[in-house]
PDB file of C-alpha atoms and ligand atoms in Angstrom:
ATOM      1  CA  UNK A   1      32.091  59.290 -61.656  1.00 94.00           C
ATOM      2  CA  UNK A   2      30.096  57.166 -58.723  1.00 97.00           C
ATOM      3  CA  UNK A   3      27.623  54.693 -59.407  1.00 98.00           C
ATOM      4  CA  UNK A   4      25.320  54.169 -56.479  1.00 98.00           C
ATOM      5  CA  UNK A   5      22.325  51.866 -56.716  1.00 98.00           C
ATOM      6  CA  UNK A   6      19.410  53.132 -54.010  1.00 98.00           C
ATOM      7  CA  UNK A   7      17.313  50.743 -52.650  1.00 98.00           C
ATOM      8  CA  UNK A   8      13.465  51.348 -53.842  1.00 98.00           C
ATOM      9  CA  UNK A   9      10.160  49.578 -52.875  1.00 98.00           C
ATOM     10  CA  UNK A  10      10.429  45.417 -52.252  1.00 97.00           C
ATOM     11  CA  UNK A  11      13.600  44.827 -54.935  1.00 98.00           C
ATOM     12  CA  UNK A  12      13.867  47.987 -57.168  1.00 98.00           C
ATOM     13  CA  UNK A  13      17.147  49.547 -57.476  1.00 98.00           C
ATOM     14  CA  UNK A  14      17.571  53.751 -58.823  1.00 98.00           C
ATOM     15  CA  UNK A  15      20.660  53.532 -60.361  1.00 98.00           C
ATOM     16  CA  UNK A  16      22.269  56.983 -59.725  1.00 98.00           C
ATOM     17  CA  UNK A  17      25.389  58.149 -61.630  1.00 98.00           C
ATOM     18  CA  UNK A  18      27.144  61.411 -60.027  1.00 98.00           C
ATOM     19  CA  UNK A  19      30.317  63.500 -59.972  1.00 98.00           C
ATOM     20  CA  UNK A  20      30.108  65.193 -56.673  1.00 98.00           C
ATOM     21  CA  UNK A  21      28.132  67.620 -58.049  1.00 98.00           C
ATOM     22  CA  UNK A  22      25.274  66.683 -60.694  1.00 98.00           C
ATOM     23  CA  UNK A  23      23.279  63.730 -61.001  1.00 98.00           C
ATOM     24  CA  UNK A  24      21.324  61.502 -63.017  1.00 98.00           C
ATOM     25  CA  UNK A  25      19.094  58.502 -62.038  1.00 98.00           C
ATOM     26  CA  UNK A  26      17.539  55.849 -64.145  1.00 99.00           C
ATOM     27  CA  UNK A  27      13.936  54.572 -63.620  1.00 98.00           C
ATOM     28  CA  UNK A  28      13.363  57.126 -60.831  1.00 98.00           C
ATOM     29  CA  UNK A  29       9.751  54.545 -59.531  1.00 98.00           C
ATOM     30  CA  UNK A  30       9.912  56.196 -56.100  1.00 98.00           C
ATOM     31  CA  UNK A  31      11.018  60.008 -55.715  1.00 98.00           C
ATOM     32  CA  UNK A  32      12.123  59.431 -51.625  1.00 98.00           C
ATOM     33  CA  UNK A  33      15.039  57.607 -52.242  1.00 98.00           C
ATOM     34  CA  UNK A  34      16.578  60.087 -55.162  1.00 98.00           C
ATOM     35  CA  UNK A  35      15.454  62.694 -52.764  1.00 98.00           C
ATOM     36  CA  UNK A  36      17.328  61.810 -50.168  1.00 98.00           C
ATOM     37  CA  UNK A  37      20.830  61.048 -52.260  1.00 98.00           C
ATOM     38  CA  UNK A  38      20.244  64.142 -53.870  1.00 98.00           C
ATOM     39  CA  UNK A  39      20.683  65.945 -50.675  1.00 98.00           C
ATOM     40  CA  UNK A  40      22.511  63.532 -48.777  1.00 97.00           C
ATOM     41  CA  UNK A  41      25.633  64.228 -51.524  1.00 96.00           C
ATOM     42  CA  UNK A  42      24.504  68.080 -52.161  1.00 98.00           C
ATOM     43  CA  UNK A  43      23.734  67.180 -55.631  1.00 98.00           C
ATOM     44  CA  UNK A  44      21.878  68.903 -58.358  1.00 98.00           C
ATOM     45  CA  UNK A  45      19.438  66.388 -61.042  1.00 98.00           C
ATOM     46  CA  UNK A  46      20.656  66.661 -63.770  1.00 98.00           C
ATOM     47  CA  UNK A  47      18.672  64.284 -66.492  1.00 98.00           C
ATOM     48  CA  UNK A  48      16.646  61.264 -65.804  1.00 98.00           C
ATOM     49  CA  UNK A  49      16.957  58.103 -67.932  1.00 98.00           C
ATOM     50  CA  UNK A  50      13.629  55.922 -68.528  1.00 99.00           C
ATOM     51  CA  UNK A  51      14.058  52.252 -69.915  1.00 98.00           C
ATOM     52  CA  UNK A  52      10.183  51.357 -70.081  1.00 98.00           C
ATOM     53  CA  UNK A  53       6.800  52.548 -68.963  1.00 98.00           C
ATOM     54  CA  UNK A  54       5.946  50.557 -65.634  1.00 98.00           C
ATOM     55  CA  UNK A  55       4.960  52.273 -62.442  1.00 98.00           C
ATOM     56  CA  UNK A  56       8.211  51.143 -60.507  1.00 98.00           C
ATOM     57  CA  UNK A  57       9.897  52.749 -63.519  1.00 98.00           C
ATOM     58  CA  UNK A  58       8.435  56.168 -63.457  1.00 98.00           C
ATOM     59  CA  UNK A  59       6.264  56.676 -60.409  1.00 98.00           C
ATOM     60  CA  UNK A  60       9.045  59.085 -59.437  1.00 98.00           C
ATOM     61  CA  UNK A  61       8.866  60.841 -61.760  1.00 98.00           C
ATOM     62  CA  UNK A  62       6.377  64.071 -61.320  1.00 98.00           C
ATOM     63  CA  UNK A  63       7.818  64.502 -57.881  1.00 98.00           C
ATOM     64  CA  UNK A  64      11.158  65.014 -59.120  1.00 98.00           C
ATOM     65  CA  UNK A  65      10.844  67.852 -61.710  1.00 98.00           C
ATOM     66  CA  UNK A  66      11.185  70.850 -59.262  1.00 98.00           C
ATOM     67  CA  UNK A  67      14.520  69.448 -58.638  1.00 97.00           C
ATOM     68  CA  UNK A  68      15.357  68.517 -62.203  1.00 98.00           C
ATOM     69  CA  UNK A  69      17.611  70.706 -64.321  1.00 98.00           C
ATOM     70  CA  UNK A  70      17.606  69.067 -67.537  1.00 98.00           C
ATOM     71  CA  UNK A  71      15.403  66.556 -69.402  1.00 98.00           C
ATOM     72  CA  UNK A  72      13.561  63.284 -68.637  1.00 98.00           C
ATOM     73  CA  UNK A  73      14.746  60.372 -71.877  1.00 98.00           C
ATOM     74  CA  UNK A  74      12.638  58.097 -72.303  1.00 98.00           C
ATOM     75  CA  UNK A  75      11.495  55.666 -74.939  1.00 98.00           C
ATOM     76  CA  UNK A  76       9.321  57.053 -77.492  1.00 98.00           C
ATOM     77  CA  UNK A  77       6.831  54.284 -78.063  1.00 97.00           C
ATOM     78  CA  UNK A  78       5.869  54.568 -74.647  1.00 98.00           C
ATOM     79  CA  UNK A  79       3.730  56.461 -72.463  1.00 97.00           C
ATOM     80  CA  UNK A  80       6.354  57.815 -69.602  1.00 98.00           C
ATOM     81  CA  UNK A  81       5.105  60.915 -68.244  1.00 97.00           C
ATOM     82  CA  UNK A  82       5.234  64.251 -70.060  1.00 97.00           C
ATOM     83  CA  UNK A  83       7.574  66.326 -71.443  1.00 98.00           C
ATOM     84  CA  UNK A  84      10.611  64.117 -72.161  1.00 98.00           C
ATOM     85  CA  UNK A  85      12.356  63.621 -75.470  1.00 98.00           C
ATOM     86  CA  UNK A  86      11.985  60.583 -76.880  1.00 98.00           C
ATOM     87  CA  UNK A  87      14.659  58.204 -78.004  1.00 98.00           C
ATOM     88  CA  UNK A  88      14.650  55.493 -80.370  1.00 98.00           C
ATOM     89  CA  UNK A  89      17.655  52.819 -81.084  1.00 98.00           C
ATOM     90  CA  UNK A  90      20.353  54.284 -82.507  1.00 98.00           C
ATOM     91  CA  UNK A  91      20.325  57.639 -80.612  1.00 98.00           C
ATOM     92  CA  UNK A  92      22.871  58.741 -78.467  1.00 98.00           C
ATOM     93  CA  UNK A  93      22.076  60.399 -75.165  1.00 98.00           C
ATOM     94  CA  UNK A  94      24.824  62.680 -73.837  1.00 97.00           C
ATOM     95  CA  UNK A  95      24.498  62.996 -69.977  1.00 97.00           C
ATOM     96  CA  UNK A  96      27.356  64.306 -67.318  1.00 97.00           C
ATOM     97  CA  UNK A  97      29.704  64.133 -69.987  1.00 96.00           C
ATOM     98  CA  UNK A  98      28.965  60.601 -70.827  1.00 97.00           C
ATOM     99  CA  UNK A  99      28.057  59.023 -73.772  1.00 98.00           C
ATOM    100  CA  UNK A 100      25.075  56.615 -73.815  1.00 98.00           C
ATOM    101  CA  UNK A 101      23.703  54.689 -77.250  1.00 98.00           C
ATOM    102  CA  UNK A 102      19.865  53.915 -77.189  1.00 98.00           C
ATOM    103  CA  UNK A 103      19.468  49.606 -77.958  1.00 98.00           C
ATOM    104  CA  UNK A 104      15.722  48.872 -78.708  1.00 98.00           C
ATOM    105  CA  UNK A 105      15.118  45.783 -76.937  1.00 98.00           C
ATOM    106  CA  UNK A 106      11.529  44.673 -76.785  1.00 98.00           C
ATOM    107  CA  UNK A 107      10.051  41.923 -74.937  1.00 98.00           C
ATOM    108  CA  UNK A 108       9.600  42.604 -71.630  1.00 98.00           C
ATOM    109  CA  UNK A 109       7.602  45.559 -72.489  1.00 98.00           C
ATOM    110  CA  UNK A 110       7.057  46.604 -76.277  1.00 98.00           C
ATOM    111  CA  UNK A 111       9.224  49.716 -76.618  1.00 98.00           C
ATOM    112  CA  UNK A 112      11.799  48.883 -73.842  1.00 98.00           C
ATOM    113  CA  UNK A 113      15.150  50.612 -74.570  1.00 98.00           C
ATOM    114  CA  UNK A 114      18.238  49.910 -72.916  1.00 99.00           C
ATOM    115  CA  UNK A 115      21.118  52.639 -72.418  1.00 99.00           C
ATOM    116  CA  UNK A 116      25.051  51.110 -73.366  1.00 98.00           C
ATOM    117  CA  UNK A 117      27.579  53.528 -72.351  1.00 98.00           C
ATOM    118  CA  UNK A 118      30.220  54.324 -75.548  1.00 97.00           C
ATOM    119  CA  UNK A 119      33.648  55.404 -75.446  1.00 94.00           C
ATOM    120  CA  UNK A 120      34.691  53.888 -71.917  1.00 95.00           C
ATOM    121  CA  UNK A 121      37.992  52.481 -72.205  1.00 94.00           C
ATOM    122  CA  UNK A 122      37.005  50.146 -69.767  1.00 96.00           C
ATOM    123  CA  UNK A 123      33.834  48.762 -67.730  1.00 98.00           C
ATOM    124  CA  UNK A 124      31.343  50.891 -69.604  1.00 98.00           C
ATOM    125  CA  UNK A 125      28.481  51.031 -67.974  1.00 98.00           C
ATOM    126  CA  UNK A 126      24.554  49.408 -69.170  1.00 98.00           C
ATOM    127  CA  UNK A 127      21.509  50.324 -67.894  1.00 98.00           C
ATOM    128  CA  UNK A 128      18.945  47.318 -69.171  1.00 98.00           C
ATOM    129  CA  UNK A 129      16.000  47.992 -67.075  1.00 98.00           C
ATOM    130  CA  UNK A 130      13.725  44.582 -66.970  1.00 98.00           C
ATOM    131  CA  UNK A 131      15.077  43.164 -69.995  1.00 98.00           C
ATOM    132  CA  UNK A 132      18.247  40.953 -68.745  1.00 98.00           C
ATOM    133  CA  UNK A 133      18.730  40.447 -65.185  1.00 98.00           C
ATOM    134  CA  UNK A 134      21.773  39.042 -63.338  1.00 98.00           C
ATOM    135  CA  UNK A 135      20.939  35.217 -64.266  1.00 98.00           C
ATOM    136  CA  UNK A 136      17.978  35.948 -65.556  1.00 98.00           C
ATOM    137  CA  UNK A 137      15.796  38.122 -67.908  1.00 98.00           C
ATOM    138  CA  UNK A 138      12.473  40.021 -67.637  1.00 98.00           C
ATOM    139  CA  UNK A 139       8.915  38.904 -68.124  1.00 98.00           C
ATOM    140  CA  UNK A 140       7.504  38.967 -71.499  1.00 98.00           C
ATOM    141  CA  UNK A 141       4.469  41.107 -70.768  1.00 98.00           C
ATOM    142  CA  UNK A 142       4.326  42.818 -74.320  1.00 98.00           C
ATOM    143  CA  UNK A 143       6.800  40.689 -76.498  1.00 98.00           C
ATOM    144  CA  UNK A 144       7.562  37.376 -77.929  1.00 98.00           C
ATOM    145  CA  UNK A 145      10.423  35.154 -77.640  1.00 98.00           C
ATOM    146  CA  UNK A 146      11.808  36.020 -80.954  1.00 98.00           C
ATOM    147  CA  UNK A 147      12.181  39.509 -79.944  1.00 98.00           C
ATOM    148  CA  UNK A 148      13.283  39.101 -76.333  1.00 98.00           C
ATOM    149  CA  UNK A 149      16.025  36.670 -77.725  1.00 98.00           C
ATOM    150  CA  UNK A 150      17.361  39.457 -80.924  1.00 98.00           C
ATOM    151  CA  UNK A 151      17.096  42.216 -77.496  1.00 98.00           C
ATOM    152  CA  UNK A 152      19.111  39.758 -75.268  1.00 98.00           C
ATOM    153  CA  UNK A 153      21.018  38.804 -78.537  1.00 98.00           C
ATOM    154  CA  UNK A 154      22.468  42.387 -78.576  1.00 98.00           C
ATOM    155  CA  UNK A 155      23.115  43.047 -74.889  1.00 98.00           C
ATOM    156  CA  UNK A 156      25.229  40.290 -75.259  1.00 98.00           C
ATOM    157  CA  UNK A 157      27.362  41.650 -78.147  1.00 98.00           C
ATOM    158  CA  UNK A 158      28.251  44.648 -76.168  1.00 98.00           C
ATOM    159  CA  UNK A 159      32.156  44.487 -74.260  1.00 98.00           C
ATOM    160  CA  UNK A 160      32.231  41.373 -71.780  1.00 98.00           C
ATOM    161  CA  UNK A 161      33.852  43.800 -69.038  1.00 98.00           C
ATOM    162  CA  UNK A 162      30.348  45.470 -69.465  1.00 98.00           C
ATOM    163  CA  UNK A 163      28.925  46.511 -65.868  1.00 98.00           C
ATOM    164  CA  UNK A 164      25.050  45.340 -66.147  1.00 98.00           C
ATOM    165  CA  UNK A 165      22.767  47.418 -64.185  1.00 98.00           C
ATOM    166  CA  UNK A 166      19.529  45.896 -64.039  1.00 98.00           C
ATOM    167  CA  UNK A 167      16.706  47.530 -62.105  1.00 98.00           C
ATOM    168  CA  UNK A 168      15.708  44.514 -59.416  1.00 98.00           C
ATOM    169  CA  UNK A 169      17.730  42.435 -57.336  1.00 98.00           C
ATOM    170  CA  UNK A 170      16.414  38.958 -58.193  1.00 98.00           C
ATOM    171  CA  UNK A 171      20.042  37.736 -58.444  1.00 98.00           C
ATOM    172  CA  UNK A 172      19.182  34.782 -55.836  1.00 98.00           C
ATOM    173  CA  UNK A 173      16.058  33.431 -57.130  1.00 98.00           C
ATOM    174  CA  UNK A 174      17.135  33.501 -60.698  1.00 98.00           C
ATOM    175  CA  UNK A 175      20.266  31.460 -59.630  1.00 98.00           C
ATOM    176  CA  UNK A 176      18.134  28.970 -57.886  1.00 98.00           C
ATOM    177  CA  UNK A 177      16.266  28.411 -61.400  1.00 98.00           C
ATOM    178  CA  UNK A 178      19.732  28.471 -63.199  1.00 98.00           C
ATOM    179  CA  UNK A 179      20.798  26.146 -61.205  1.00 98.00           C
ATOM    180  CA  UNK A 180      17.982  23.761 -62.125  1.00 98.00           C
ATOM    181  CA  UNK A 181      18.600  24.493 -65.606  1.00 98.00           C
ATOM    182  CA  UNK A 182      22.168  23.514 -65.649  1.00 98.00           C
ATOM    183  CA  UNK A 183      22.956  21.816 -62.172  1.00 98.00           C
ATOM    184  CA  UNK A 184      26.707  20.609 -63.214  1.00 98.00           C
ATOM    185  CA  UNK A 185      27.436  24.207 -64.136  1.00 98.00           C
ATOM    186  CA  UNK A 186      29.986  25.455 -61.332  1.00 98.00           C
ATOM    187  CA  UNK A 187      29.600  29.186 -62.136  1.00 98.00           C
ATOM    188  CA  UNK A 188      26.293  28.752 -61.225  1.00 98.00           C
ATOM    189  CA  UNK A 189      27.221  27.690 -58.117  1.00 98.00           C
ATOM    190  CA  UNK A 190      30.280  29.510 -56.845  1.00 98.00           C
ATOM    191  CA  UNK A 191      28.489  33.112 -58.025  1.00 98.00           C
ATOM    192  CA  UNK A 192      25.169  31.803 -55.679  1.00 98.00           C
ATOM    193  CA  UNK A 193      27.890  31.500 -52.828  1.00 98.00           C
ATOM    194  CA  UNK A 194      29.141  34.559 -53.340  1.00 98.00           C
ATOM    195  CA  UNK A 195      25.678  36.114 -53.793  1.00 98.00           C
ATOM    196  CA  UNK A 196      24.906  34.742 -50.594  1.00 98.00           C
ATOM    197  CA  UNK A 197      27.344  36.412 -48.571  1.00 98.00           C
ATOM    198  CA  UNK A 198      26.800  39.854 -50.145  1.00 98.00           C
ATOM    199  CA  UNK A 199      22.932  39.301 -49.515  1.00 98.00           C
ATOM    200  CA  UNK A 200      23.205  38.122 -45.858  1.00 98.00           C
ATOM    201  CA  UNK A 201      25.215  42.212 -45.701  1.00 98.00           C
ATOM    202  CA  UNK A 202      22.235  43.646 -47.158  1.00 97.00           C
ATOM    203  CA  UNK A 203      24.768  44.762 -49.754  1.00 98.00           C
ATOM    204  CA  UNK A 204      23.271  44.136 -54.325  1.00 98.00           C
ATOM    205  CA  UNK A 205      24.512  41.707 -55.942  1.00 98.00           C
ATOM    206  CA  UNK A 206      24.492  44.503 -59.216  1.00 98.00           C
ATOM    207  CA  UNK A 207      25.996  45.903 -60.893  1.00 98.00           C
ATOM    208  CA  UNK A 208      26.685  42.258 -62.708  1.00 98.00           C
ATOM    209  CA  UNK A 209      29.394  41.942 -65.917  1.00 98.00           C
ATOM    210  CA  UNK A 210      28.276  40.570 -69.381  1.00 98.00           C
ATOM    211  CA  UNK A 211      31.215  38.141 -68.979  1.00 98.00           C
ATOM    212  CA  UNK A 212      29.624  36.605 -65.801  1.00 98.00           C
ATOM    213  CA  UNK A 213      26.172  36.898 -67.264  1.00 98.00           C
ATOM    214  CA  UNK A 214      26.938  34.748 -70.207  1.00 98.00           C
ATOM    215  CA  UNK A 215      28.863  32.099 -67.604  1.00 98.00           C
ATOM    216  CA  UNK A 216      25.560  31.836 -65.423  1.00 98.00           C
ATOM    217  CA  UNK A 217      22.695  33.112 -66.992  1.00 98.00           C
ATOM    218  CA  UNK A 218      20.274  30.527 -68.956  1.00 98.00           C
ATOM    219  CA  UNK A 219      18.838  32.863 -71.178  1.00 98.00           C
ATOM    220  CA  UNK A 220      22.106  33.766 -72.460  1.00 98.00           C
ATOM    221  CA  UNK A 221      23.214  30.523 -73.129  1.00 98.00           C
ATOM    222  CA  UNK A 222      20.447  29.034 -75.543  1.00 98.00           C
ATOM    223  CA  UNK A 223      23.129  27.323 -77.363  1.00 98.00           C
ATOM    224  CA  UNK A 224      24.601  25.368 -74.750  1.00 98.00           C
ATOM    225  CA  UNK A 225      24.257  22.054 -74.803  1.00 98.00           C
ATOM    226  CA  UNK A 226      22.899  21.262 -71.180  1.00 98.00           C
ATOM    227  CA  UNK A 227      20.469  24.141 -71.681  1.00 98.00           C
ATOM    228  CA  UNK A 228      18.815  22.904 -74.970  1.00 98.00           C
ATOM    229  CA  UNK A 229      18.296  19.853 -73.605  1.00 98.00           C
ATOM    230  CA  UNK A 230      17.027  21.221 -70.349  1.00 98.00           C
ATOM    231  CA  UNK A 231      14.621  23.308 -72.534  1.00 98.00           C
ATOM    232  CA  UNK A 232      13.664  20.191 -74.276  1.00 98.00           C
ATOM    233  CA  UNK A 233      12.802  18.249 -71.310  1.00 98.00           C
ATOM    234  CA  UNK A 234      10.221  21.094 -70.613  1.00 97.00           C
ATOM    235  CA  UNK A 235       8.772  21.086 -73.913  1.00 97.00           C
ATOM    236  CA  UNK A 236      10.827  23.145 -76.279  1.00 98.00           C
ATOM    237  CA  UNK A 237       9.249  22.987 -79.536  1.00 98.00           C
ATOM    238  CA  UNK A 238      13.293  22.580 -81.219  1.00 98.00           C
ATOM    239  CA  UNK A 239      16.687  23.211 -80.624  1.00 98.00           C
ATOM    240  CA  UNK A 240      16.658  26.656 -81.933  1.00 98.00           C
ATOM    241  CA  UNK A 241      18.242  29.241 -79.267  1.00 98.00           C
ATOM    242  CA  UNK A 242      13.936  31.031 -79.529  1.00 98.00           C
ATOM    243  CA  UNK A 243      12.505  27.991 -79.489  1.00 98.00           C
ATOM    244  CA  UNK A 244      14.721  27.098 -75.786  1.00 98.00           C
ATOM    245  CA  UNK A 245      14.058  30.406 -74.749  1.00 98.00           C
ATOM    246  CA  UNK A 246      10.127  30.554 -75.161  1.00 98.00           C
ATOM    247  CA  UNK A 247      10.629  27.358 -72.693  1.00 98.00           C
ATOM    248  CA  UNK A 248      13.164  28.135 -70.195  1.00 98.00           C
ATOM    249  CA  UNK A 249      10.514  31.772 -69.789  1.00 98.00           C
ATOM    250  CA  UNK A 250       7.555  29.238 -69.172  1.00 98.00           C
ATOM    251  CA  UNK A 251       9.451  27.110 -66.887  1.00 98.00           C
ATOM    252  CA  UNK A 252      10.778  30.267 -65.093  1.00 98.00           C
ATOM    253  CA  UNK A 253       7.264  31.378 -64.700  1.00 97.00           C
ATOM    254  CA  UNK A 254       6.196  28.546 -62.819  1.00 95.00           C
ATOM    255  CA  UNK A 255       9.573  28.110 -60.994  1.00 96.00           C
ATOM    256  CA  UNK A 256       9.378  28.457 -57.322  1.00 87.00           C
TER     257      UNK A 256
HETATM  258 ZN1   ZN B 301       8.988  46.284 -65.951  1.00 58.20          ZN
HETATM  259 ZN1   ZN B 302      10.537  46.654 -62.824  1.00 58.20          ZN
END
């Protein structure tokens, strides 16, 4: 199975999962670039995967069902363009022979679901959408704290070898804020090295591991000391890993 991530709009990536003959894409925003993969590999659609509702999501969407041969998933509390089934957490999604459970992980957006491959023996694969980013984590448009932290909460319970796919390559500016969160952390600093050199080859800095994620990424590590009182200094309300969150968003919102 290939996993190719295709460039869309400013800092979107279509993840796109294929075995030389059928494909499926996740949060199709733009049709061109699925288009063009599609026929660049002589490959047939064969399901589309939807994390959340936003335009860069699903914009693709409509211009994609005369080549789709199977169904659009998406989450069921959310208005993604119709037909497509609707999934919930705790539904299992069976596409190209793999096996995907459904996480509910609000927040970002209300009904944002995330898509955890099961049964890999190793490196399964996650497709999170705008919920956790490498070193970072998504906006909280439609959710609170509490909620993004239980979503983030379970992301991080899945297998550290995990490969995170996260829809937008914000890698570098999330490590810059990282790195003001926790400036004696070294991971921070060798992985914004390394993301440096794949950056200046125009190559992603995804997919990204759970294992590295929970090294690097502030949101993740609401328990660590350094970050708590990092959070503090900006006005956490307590120690408690929802109260340092709720901060280290606000801070990150205003971060430049
Ligand atoms: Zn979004
Ligand atoms: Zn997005």
């Amino acid at each position: 199975m290939n996993l190719v991530a295709l460039p869309a709009f400013a800092d979107n990536y279509i993840w796109m999962l294929h075995d030389g003959h059928k494909a499926v894409v996740v949060d199709p925003g733009d049709a061109a670039p699925v288009v063009a993969a599609l026929d660049r590999h002589g490959l047939s659609l064969a399901a589309i995967l939807v994390t959340h509702h936003h335009a860069d999501h699903v914009g693709g969407i409509e211009a994609l069902r005369p080549r789709l041969q199977g169904p659009v998933y998406g989450p069921a509390h959310e208005a993604i363009p119709q037909p497509f089934t609707p999934l919930n957490g705790g539904d299992r999604v069976d596409v190209l022979g793999l096996q995907f459970d459904v996480i509910d992980v609000p927040g970002h957006t209300a009904g944002h679901i995330a898509y955890a491959q099961q049964g890999a023996p190793s490196h399964a694969l996650l497709f999170c959408g705008d919920t956790l980013f490498s070193a970072g984590c998504g906006r909280l448009f439609e959710g609170t704290p509490a909620q993004m932290h239980a979503s983030l909460s379970a992301l991080a319970a899945l297998p550290a070898d995990t490969r995170v796919c996260c829809t937008h390559e914000y890698t570098q500016s999330n490590l810059r804020f990282a790195a003001a969160v926790e400036p004696d952390n070294p991971a921070v600093r060798l992985h914004q090295a390394y993301c440096k050199v794949l950056r200046d080859q125009d190559k992603p800095t995804l997919p990204s591991s759970l294992a590295l994620e929970l090294q690097i990424n502030p949101f993740l590590r609401c328990r660590e000391p350094a970050v708590v009182a990092a959070a503090r200094a900006q006005g956490a309300a307590s120690t408690e890993p929802v109260d340092v969150l709720a901060a280290l968003r606000e801070w990150k919102n205003n971060f430049r």
